mmCIF file of C-alpha atoms in Angstrom:
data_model
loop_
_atom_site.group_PDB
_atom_site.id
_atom_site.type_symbol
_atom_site.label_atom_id
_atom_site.label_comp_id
_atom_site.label_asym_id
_atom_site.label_seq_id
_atom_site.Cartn_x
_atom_site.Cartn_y
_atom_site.Cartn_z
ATOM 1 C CA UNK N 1 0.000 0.000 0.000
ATOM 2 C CA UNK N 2 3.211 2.220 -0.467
ATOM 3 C CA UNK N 3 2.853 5.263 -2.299
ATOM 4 C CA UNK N 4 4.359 8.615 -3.940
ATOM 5 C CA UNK N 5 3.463 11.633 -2.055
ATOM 6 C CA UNK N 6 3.800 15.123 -3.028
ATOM 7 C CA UNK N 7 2.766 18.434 -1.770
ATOM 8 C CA UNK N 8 3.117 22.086 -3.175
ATOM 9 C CA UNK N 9 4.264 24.031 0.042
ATOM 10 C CA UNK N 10 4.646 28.236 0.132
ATOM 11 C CA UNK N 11 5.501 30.250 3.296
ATOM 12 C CA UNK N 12 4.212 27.143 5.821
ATOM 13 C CA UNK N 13 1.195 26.286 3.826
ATOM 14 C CA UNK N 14 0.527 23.097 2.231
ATOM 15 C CA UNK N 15 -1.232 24.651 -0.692
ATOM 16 C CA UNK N 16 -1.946 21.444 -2.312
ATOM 17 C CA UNK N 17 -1.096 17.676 -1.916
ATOM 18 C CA UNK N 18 -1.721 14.673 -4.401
ATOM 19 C CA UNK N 19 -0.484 10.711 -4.718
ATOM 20 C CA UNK N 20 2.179 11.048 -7.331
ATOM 21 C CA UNK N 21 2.553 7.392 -7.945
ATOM 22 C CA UNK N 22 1.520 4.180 -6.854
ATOM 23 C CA UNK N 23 2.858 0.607 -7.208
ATOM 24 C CA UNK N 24 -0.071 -0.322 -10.019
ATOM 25 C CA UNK N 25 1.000 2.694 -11.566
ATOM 26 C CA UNK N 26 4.688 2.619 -11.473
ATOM 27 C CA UNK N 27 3.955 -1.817 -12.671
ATOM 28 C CA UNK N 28 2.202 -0.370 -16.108
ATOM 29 C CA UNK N 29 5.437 1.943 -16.500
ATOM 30 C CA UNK N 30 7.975 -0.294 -16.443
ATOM 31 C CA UNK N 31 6.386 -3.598 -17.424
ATOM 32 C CA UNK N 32 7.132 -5.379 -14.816
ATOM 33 C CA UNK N 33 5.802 -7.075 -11.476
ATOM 34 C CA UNK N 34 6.094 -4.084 -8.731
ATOM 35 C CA UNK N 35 6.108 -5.557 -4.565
ATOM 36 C CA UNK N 36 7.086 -2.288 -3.345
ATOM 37 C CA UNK N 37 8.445 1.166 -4.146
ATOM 38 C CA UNK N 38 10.153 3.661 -2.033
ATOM 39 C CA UNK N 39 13.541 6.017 -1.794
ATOM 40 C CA UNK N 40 12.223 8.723 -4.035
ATOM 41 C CA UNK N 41 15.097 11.091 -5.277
ATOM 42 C CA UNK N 42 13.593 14.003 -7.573
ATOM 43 C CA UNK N 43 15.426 17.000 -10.055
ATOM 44 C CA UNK N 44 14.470 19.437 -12.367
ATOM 45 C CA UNK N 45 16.138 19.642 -15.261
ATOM 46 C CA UNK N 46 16.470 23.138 -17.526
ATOM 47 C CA UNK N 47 13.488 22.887 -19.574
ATOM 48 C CA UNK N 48 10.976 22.260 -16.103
ATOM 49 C CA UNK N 49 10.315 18.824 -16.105
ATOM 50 C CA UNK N 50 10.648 16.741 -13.040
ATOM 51 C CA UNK N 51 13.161 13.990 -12.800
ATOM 52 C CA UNK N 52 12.292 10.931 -9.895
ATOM 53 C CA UNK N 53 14.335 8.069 -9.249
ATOM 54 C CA UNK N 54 12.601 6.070 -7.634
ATOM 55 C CA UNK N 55 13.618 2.365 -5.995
ATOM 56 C CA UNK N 56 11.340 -0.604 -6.706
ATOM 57 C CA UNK N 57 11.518 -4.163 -5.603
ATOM 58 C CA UNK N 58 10.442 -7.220 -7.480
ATOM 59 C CA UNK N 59 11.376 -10.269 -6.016
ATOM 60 C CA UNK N 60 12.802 -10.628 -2.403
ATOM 61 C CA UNK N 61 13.677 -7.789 0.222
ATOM 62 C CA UNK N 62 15.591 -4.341 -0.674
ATOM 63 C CA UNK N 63 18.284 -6.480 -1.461
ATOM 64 C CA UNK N 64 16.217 -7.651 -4.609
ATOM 65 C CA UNK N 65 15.649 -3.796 -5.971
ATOM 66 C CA UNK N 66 16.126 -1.941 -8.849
ATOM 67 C CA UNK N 67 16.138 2.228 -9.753
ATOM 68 C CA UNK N 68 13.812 3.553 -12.233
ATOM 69 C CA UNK N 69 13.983 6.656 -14.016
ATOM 70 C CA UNK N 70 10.452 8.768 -14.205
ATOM 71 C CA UNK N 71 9.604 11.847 -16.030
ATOM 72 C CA UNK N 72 7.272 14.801 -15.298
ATOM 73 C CA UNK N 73 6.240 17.400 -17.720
ATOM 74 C CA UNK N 74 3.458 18.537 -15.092
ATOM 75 C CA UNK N 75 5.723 18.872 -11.514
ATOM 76 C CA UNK N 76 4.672 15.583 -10.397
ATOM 77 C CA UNK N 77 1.574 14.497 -11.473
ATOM 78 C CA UNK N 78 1.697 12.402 -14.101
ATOM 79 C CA UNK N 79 4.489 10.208 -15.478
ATOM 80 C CA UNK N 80 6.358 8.562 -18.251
ATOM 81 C CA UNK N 81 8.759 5.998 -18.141
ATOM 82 C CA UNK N 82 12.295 7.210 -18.652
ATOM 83 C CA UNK N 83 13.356 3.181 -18.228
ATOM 84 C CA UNK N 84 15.428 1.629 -15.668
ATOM 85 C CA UNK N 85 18.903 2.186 -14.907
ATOM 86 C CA UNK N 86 21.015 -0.536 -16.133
ATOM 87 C CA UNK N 87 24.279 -0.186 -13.461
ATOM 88 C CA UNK N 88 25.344 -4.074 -13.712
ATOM 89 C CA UNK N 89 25.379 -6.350 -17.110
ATOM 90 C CA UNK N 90 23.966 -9.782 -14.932
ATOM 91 C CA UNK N 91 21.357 -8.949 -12.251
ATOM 92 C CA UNK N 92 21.206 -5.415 -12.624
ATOM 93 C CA UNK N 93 19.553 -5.761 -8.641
ATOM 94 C CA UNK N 94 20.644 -4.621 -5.415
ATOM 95 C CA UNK N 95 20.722 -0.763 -5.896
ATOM 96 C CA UNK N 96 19.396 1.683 -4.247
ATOM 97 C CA UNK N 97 19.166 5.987 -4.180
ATOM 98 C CA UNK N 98 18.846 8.139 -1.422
ATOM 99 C CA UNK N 99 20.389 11.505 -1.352
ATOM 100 C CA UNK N 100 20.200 14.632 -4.094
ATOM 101 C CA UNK N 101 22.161 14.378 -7.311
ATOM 102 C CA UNK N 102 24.381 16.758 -8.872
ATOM 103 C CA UNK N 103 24.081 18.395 -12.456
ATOM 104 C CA UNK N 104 28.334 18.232 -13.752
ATOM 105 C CA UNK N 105 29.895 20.878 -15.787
ATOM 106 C CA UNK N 106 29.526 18.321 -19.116
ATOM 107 C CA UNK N 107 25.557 18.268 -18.282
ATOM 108 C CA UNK N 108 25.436 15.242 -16.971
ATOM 109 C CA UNK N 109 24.091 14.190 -13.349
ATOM 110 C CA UNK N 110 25.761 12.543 -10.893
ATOM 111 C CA UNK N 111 23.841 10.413 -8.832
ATOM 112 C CA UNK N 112 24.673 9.095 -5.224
ATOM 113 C CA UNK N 113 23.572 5.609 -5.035
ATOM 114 C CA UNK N 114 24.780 2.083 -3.406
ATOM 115 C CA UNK N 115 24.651 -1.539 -3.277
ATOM 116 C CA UNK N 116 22.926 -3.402 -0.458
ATOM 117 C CA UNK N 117 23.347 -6.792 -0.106
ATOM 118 C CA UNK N 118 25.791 -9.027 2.136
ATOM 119 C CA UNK N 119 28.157 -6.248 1.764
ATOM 120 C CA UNK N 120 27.212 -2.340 1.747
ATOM 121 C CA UNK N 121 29.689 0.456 -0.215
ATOM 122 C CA UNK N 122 28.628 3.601 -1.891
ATOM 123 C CA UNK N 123 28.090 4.209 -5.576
ATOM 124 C CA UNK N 124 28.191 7.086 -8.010
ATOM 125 C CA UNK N 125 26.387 6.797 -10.902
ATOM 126 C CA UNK N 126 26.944 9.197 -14.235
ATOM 127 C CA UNK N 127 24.113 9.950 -16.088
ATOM 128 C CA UNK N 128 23.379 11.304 -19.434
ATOM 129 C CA UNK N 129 20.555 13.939 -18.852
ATOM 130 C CA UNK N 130 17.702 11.681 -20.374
ATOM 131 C CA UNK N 131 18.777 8.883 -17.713
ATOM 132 C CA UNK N 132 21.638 6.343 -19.564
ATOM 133 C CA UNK N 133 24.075 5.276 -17.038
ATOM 134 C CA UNK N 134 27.401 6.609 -18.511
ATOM 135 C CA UNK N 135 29.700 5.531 -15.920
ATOM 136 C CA UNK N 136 29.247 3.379 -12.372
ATOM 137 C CA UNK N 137 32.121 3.719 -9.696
ATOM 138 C CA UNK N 138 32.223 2.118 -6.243
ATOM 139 C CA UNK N 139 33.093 4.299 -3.819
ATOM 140 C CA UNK N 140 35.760 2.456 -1.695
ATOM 141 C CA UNK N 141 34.279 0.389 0.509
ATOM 142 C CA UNK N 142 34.930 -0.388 4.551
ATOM 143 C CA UNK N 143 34.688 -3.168 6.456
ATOM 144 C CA UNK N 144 31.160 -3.395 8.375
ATOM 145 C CA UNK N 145 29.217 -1.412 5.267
ATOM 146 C CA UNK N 146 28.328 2.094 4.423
ATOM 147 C CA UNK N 147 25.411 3.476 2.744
ATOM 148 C CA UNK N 148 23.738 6.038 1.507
ATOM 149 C CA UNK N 149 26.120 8.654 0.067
ATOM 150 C CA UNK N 150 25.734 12.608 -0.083
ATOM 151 C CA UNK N 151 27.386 13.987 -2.161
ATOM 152 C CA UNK N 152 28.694 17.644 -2.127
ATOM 153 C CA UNK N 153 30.889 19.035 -4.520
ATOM 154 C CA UNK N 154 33.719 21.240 -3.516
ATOM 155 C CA UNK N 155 35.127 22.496 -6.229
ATOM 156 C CA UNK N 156 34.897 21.560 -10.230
ATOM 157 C CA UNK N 157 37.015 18.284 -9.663
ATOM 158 C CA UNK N 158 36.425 17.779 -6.521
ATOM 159 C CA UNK N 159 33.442 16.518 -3.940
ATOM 160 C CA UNK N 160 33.174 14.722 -0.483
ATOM 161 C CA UNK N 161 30.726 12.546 0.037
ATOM 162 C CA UNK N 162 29.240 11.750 3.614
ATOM 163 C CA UNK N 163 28.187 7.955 4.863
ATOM 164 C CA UNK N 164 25.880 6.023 6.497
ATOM 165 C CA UNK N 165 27.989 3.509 8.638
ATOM 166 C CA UNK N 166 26.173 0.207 8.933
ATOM 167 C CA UNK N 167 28.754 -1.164 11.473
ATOM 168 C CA UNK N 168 27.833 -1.507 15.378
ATOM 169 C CA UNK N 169 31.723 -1.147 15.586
ATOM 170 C CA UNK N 170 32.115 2.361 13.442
ATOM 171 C CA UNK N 171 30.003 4.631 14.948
ATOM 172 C CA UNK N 172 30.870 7.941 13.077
ATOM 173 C CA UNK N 173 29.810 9.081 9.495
ATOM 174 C CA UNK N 174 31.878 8.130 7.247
ATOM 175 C CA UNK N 175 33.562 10.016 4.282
ATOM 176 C CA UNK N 176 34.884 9.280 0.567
ATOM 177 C CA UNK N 177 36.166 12.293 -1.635
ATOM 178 C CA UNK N 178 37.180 12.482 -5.036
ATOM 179 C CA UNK N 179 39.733 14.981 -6.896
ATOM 180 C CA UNK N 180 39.176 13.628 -10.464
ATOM 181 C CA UNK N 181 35.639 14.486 -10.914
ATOM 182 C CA UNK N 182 34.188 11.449 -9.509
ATOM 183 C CA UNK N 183 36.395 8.884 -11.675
ATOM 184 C CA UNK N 184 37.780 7.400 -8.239
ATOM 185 C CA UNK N 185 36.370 7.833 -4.450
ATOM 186 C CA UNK N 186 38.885 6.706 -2.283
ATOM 187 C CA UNK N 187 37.953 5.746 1.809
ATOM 188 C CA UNK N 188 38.993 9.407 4.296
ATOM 189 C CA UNK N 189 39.261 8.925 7.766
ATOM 190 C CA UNK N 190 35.796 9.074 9.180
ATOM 191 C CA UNK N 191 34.781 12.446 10.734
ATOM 192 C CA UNK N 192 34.174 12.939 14.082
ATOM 193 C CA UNK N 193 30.129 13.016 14.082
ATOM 194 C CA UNK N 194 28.632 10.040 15.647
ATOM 195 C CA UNK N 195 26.394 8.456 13.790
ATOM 196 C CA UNK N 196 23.827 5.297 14.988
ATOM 197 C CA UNK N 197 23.432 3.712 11.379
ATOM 198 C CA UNK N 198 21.343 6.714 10.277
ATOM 199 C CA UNK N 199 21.306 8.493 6.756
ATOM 200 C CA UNK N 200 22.642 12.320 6.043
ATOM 201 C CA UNK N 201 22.171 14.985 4.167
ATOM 202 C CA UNK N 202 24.660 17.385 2.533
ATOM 203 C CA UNK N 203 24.167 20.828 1.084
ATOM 204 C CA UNK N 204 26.982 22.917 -0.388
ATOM 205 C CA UNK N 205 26.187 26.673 0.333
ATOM 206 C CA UNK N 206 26.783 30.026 -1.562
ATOM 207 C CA UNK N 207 29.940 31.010 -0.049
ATOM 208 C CA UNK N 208 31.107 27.423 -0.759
ATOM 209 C CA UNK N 209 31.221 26.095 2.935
ATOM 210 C CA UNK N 210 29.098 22.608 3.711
ATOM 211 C CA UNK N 211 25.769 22.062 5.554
ATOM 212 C CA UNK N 212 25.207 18.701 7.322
ATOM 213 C CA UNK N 213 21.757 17.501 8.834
ATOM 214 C CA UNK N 214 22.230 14.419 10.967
ATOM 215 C CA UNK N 215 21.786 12.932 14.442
ATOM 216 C CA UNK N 216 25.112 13.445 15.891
ATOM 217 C CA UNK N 217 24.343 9.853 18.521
ATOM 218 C CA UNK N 218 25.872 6.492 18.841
ATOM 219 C CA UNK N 219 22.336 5.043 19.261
ATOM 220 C CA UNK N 220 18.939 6.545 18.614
ATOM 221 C CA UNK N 221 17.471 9.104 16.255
ATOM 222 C CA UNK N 222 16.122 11.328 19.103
ATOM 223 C CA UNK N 223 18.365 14.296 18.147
ATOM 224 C CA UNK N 224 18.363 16.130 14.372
ATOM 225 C CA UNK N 225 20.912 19.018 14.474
ATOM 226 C CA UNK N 226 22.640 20.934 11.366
ATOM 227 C CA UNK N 227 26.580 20.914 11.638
ATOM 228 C CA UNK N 228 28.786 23.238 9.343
ATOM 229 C CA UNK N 229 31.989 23.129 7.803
ATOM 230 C CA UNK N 230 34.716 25.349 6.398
ATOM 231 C CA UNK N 231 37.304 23.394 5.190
ATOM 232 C CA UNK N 232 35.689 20.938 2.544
ATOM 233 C CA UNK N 233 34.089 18.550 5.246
ATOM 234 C CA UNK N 234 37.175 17.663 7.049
ATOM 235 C CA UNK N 235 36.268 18.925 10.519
ATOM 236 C CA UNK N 236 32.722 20.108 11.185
ATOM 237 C CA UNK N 237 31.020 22.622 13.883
ATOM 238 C CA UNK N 238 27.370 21.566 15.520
ATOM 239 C CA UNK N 239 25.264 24.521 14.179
ATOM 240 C CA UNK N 240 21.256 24.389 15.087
ATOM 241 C CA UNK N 241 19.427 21.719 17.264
ATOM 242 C CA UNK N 242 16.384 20.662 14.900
ATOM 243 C CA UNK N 243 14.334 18.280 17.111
ATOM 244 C CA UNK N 244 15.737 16.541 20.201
ATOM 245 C CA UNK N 245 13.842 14.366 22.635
ATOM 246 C CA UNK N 246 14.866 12.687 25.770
ATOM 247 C CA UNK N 247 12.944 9.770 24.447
ATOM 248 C CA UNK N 248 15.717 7.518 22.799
ATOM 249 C CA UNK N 249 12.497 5.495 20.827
ATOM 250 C CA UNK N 250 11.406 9.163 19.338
ATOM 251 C CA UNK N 251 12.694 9.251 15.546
ATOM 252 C CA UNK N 252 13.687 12.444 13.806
ATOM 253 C CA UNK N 253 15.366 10.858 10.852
ATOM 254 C CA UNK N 254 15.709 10.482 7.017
ATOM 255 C CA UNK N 255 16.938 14.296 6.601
ATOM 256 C CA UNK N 256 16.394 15.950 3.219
ATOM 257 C CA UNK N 257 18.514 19.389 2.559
ATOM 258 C CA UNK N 258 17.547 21.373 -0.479
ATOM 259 C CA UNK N 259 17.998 24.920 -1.399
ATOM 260 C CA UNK N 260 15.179 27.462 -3.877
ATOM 261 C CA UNK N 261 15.919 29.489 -6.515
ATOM 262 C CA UNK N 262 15.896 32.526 -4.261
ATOM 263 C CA UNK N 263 18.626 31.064 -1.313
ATOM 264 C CA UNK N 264 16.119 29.944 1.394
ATOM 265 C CA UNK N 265 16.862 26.350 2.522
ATOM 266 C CA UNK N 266 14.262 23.712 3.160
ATOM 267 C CA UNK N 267 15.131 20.663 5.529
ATOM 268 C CA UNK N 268 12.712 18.234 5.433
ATOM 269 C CA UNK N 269 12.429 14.723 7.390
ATOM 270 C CA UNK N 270 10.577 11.423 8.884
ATOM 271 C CA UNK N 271 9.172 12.955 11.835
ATOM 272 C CA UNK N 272 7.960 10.459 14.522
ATOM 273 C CA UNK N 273 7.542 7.716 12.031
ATOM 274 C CA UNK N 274 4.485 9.534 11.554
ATOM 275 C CA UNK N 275 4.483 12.117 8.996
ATOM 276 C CA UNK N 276 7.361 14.612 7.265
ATOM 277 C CA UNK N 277 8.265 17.953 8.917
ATOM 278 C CA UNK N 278 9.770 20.778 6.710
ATOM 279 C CA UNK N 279 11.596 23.781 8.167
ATOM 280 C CA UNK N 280 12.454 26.458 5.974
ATOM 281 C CA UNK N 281 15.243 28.898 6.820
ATOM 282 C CA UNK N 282 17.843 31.151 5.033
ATOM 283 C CA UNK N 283 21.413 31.707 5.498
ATOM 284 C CA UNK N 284 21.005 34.602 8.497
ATOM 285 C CA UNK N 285 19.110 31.945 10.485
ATOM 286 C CA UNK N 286 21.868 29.886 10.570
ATOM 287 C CA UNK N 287 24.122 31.839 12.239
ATOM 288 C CA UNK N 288 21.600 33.037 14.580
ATOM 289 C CA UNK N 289 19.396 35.832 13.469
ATOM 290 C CA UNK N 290 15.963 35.533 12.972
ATOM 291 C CA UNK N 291 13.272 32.721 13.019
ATOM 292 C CA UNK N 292 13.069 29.915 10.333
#
């Protein structure tokens, strides 16, 4: 009974909300047998159409899935079928999205993925802009698994990407970088955020310093803060408490940082297990001034 959501929001207000897709639906796009759907990732390319990647399972567990590539001329409301992304030559299964991709200087998109099976490592995907995998490179993996990359780039060659760590012995995100444009992402030493096997956001700002949204703990999700850095993710400051709640079963997770046309920033996440929270904020906030 999973489905799409989406929701036009201005200043606060949900002006409108519809179901974007469904499993029946998403079955008659790709021609094939759909158990469940989830891990929406969504762009918008130059000429206004909406881009969602969107994972789908259809035999076994997450460890069975796939990514399809969707298309919206109308922000979201309808569909076509931009096919499925073919990242291995056998199986093509056990990938999965999660974070925001990145539109490179050639006009491609890079796309933060990763493989989930027995073992867990990061992926990044190279796109052509109508959805053909160019290029497929594992991020270097780690013992114990990491998932879930975001991506931030840092200069025109050069990006760090921030990890999930799916070890009970590696508390702390995790990091990859690249200098070579994304051709190689070789392991960093991880940074010193706790993390309790919970995903990340990253957002690279104006002035070219990093936003983080996470929940700097070795267990629970009962804490969502924003952390900043200066110096290309290597070392990181604990900016804004979110949510926090002396409850450790209380959930603030899944964060989502994106930033508008005009420089406000919207965080949005799994609130509660119950619903999705957006705050919206702009840079003076941050340091401070102001209400979101």
């Amino acid at each position: 009974d999973v489905t799409i959501e989406m929701a036009r929001v201005r200043e606060g207000a949900v002006l409108e909300r519809w179901t974007s897709l469904t499993r029946q639906r998403l079955q008659q796009l790709v021609h094939r047998s759909i158990r469940k759907l989830g891990n929406p990732v969504l762009w918008m390319d130059t000429a206004g159409r909406v881009h969602m990647h969107v994972v789908s399972v259809s035999v076994g567990g997450w460890s069975g899935s796939g990514i399809n590539h969707l298309v919206s001329p109308d922000e979201g409301r309808t569909w076509t079928s931009g096919g499925r992304l073919v990242v291995s030559p056998l199986f093509n299964l056990r990938t999965l999205v999660r974070n925001q991709p990145l539109v490179m200087q050639d006009g491609s998109i890079g796309l933060p993925a990763y493989h989930e099976f027995v073992n867990k490592w990061g992926l990044w995907l190279r796109l052509e802009s109508e959805g053909r995998v160019i290029d497929s490179v594992r991020m270097q993996k780690y013992e114990g698994g990491r998932l879930q990359p975001a991506v931030a780039a840092t200069s025109p060659t050069e990006a760090t990407a921030a990890l999930r760590s799916a070890s009970r012995h590696a508390r702390r995100v995790q990091r990859n970088t690249t200098r070579d444009g994304g051709r190689s992402w070789p392991q960093r030493p991880a940074l010193d955020v706790p993390n309790p096997d919970a995903s990340v956001s990253l957002l690279r700002l104006d002035d070219g310093s990093l936003l983080m949204a996470a929940n700097p703990l070795e267990s629970g999700r009962h804490r969502l803060e924003l952390l900043h850095s200066l110096d290309a993710g290597e070392t990181w400051t604990r900016l804004r408490v979110i949510e926090a709640s002396d409850a450790i079963t209380d959930e603030f997770s899944y964060p989502f940082l994106a930033q508008d046309l005009s420089g406000d920033i919207h965080l949005s996440y799994t609130l509660l297990r119950q619903g999705i929270r957006l705050h919206t904020f702009n840079a003076a906030w941050l340091w401070g001034e102001g209400s979101p």
